[in-house]
PDB file of C-alpha atoms in Angstrom:
ATOM      1  CA  MET A  52     -17.093   0.852  -3.545  1.00  0.00           C
ATOM      2  CA  THR A  53     -13.768   2.189  -4.750  1.00  0.00           C
ATOM      3  CA  LEU A  54     -10.478   0.912  -3.396  1.00  0.00           C
ATOM      4  CA  ASP A  55      -7.828   3.528  -2.647  1.00  0.00           C
ATOM      5  CA  GLU A  56      -5.781   3.592  -5.867  1.00  0.00           C
ATOM      6  CA  ARG A  57      -2.794   5.091  -4.051  1.00  0.00           C
ATOM      7  CA  ILE A  58      -2.574   1.856  -2.050  1.00  0.00           C
ATOM      8  CA  HIS A  59      -4.064  -0.599  -4.554  1.00  0.00           C
ATOM      9  CA  GLN A  60      -1.121  -0.409  -6.971  1.00  0.00           C
ATOM     10  CA  PRO A  61       0.777  -3.692  -6.316  1.00  0.00           C
ATOM     11  CA  THR A  62       4.145  -2.239  -5.299  1.00  0.00           C
ATOM     12  CA  ARG A  63       2.593   0.402  -3.051  1.00  0.00           C
ATOM     13  CA  LEU A  64       0.354  -2.260  -1.508  1.00  0.00           C
ATOM     14  CA  ARG A  65       3.454  -4.296  -0.634  1.00  0.00           C
ATOM     15  CA  ILE A  66       5.152  -1.214   0.830  1.00  0.00           C
ATOM     16  CA  MET A  67       2.110  -0.325   2.933  1.00  0.00           C
ATOM     17  CA  ALA A  68       1.694  -3.923   4.131  1.00  0.00           C
ATOM     18  CA  ALA A  69       5.370  -4.116   5.146  1.00  0.00           C
ATOM     19  CA  LEU A  70       5.160  -0.834   7.057  1.00  0.00           C
ATOM     20  CA  ALA A  71       1.811  -1.721   8.648  1.00  0.00           C
ATOM     21  CA  ALA A  72       3.369  -4.907  10.038  1.00  0.00           C
ATOM     22  CA  LEU A  73       5.674  -2.741  12.157  1.00  0.00           C
ATOM     23  CA  ALA A  74       4.684  -1.214  15.472  1.00  0.00           C
ATOM     24  CA  PRO A  75       3.259   2.316  15.167  1.00  0.00           C
ATOM     25  CA  GLU A  76       5.920   5.000  14.705  1.00  0.00           C
ATOM     26  CA  THR A  77       8.596   2.396  13.926  1.00  0.00           C
ATOM     27  CA  GLU A  78      10.950   3.380  11.137  1.00  0.00           C
ATOM     28  CA  VAL A  79      12.643   1.093   8.673  1.00  0.00           C
ATOM     29  CA  GLU A  80      15.740   1.970   6.714  1.00  0.00           C
ATOM     30  CA  PHE A  81      15.261   2.518   2.989  1.00  0.00           C
ATOM     31  CA  THR A  82      17.783  -0.175   2.074  1.00  0.00           C
ATOM     32  CA  THR A  83      16.098  -2.714   4.344  1.00  0.00           C
ATOM     33  CA  LEU A  84      12.724  -2.023   2.746  1.00  0.00           C
ATOM     34  CA  ARG A  85      14.265  -2.126  -0.736  1.00  0.00           C
ATOM     35  CA  ASP A  86      15.879  -5.502  -0.079  1.00  0.00           C
ATOM     36  CA  LEU A  87      12.794  -6.931   1.621  1.00  0.00           C
ATOM     37  CA  LEU A  88      10.607  -6.063  -1.369  1.00  0.00           C
ATOM     38  CA  GLY A  89      13.214  -6.797  -4.051  1.00  0.00           C
ATOM     39  CA  LEU A  90      12.919  -3.350  -5.620  1.00  0.00           C
ATOM     40  CA  THR A  91      15.446  -1.028  -7.208  1.00  0.00           C
ATOM     41  CA  ASP A  92      16.346   2.247  -5.502  1.00  0.00           C
ATOM     42  CA  GLY A  93      14.570   4.250  -8.205  1.00  0.00           C
ATOM     43  CA  ASN A  94      11.423   2.139  -8.154  1.00  0.00           C
ATOM     44  CA  LEU A  95      11.119   2.276  -4.376  1.00  0.00           C
ATOM     45  CA  SER A  96      11.827   6.028  -4.345  1.00  0.00           C
ATOM     46  CA  THR A  97       9.090   6.699  -6.896  1.00  0.00           C
ATOM     47  CA  HIS A  98       6.468   4.757  -4.944  1.00  0.00           C
ATOM     48  CA  LEU A  99       7.541   6.242  -1.618  1.00  0.00           C
ATOM     49  CA  LEU A 100       7.128   9.725  -3.089  1.00  0.00           C
ATOM     50  CA  ARG A 101       3.532   8.947  -4.109  1.00  0.00           C
ATOM     51  CA  LEU A 102       2.750   7.610  -0.634  1.00  0.00           C
ATOM     52  CA  GLU A 103       4.468  10.569   1.021  1.00  0.00           C
ATOM     53  CA  GLU A 104       2.480  13.038  -1.110  1.00  0.00           C
ATOM     54  CA  ALA A 105      -0.709  11.310   0.070  1.00  0.00           C
ATOM     55  CA  GLY A 106       0.406  11.708   3.697  1.00  0.00           C
ATOM     56  CA  TYR A 107       0.553   7.943   4.221  1.00  0.00           C
ATOM     57  CA  ILE A 108       4.250   7.746   5.064  1.00  0.00           C
ATOM     58  CA  ARG A 109       6.967  10.006   6.362  1.00  0.00           C
ATOM     59  CA  VAL A 110      10.521   9.939   5.124  1.00  0.00           C
ATOM     60  CA  ARG A 111      13.340  11.087   7.388  1.00  0.00           C
ATOM     61  CA  LYS A 112      16.891  11.632   6.215  1.00  0.00           C
ATOM     62  CA  ALA A 113      19.752  11.554   8.689  1.00  0.00           C
ATOM     63  CA  PHE A 114      23.464  10.896   8.948  1.00  0.00           C
ATOM     64  CA  VAL A 115      24.553   7.793  10.842  1.00  0.00           C
ATOM     65  CA  ALA A 116      28.296   7.453  11.355  1.00  0.00           C
ATOM     66  CA  ARG A 117      28.769  10.173   8.726  1.00  0.00           C
ATOM     67  CA  LYS A 118      26.772   8.231   6.137  1.00  0.00           C
ATOM     68  CA  PRO A 119      23.454   9.465   4.773  1.00  0.00           C
ATOM     69  CA  ARG A 120      20.520   7.219   5.677  1.00  0.00           C
ATOM     70  CA  THR A 121      16.861   7.372   4.783  1.00  0.00           C
ATOM     71  CA  PHE A 122      14.197   6.075   7.152  1.00  0.00           C
ATOM     72  CA  VAL A 123      10.553   5.398   6.311  1.00  0.00           C
ATOM     73  CA  ALA A 124       7.550   5.070   8.633  1.00  0.00           C
ATOM     74  CA  LEU A 125       3.811   4.812   8.267  1.00  0.00           C
ATOM     75  CA  THR A 126       1.965   7.881   9.553  1.00  0.00           C
ATOM     76  CA  PRO A 127      -1.133   7.480  11.730  1.00  0.00           C
ATOM     77  CA  TYR A 128      -3.150   8.717   8.720  1.00  0.00           C
ATOM     78  CA  GLY A 129      -1.455   6.100   6.519  1.00  0.00           C
ATOM     79  CA  ARG A 130      -2.116   3.343   9.040  1.00  0.00           C
ATOM     80  CA  ALA A 131      -5.820   4.311   9.133  1.00  0.00           C
ATOM     81  CA  ALA A 132      -5.951   4.442   5.313  1.00  0.00           C
ATOM     82  CA  PHE A 133      -4.361   0.992   5.086  1.00  0.00           C
ATOM     83  CA  GLU A 134      -6.824  -0.441   7.616  1.00  0.00           C
ATOM     84  CA  ARG A 135      -9.751   1.025   5.629  1.00  0.00           C
ATOM     85  CA  TYR A 136      -8.298  -0.438   2.438  1.00  0.00           C
ATOM     86  CA  ARG A 137      -7.796  -3.836   4.080  1.00  0.00           C
ATOM     87  CA  ALA A 138     -11.345  -3.880   5.470  1.00  0.00           C
ATOM     88  CA  GLN A 139     -12.797  -2.914   2.079  1.00  0.00           C
ATOM     89  CA  LEU A 140     -10.777  -5.611   0.335  1.00  0.00           C
ATOM     90  CA  VAL A 141     -11.868  -8.278   2.824  1.00  0.00           C
ATOM     91  CA  ALA A 142     -15.490  -7.187   2.427  1.00  0.00           C
ATOM     92  CA  LEU A 143     -15.205  -7.230  -1.354  1.00  0.00           C
ATOM     93  CA  LEU A 144     -13.627 -10.688  -1.421  1.00  0.00           C
ATOM     94  CA  SER A 145     -16.209 -12.088   0.975  1.00  0.00           C
ATOM     95  CA  GLY A 146     -19.093 -10.806  -1.155  1.00  0.00           C
ATOM     96  CA  GLN A 147     -20.303  -8.217   1.343  1.00  0.00           C
ATOM     97  CA  PHE A 148     -20.530  -5.446  -1.245  1.00  0.00           C
ATOM     98  CA  PRO A 149     -23.681  -5.767  -3.368  1.00  0.00           C
ATOM     99  CA  LEU A 150     -23.560  -5.261  -7.120  1.00  0.00           C
ATOM    100  CA  PRO A 151     -25.069  -2.104  -8.569  1.00  0.00           C
ATOM    101  CA  ALA A 152     -28.730  -2.618  -9.517  1.00  0.00           C
ATOM    102  CA  ASP A 153     -28.001  -2.497 -13.270  1.00  0.00           C
ATOM    103  CA  SER A 154     -25.303  -5.220 -13.229  1.00  0.00           C
ATOM    104  CA  PRO A 155     -26.222  -8.588 -14.740  1.00  0.00           C
ATOM    105  CA  PRO A 156     -25.823 -11.556 -12.346  1.00  0.00           C
ATOM    106  CA  GLY A 157     -22.813 -12.989 -14.212  1.00  0.00           C
ATOM    107  CA  ASP A 158     -20.807  -9.783 -13.829  1.00  0.00           C
ATOM    108  CA  GLN A 159     -20.017 -10.282 -10.142  1.00  0.00           C
ATOM    109  CA  ASP A 160     -17.519 -13.090 -10.540  1.00  0.00           C
ATOM    110  CA  GLY A 161     -16.824 -13.123 -14.272  1.00  0.00           C
ATOM    111  CA  SER A 162     -19.142 -16.071 -14.897  1.00  0.00           C
ATOM    112  CA  ASP A 163     -22.129 -16.157 -17.196  1.00  0.00           C
ATOM    113  CA  GLU A 164     -25.725 -16.877 -16.126  1.00  0.00           C
ATOM    114  CA  ARG A 165     -25.064 -20.626 -16.048  1.00  0.00           C
ATOM    115  CA  GLY A 166     -22.378 -20.161 -13.411  1.00  0.00           C
ATOM    116  CA  GLY A 167     -19.480 -21.122 -15.649  1.00  0.00           C
ATOM    117  CA  PRO A 168     -16.584 -19.058 -16.894  1.00  0.00           C
ATOM    118  CA  PRO A 169     -17.333 -16.585 -19.705  1.00  0.00           C
TER     119      PRO A 169
END
C-alpha cells in the first residue's frame, strides 16, 4: 500500500483536512486558511499550487470591494482522493494491511522479535 504523497506531506494533509471539513463546493478565503493553519503566504501558496496541479483543489481569484481576494475549495476529485487517503491511513493504523511476505515480524511496528523496541 502506498499513501498518496501529494496529500501525505504534513502541510498539505492539514490543508486537505481543513477543506474536507467544509461542505462540498464551499470556498474559504486564502487569508482565513493561512491564519487557521499558521502558515506564511508563500508557504501556503506553494502547497496550494501542488494540490491544484493534482486537481485536488480549485483556486478562484476575484475582486471584493475593489480588493483582490483568493478563494480555495476542494474539488470533487480532491474530496474523493482525501477520503481514499483517510481510509488507507485508518486501515494501516488498525493493522488491516498485511506485511509483504519477505518482511521479518519485527518490521511491522519497529520492534524486534521479542516485542520490544529495537
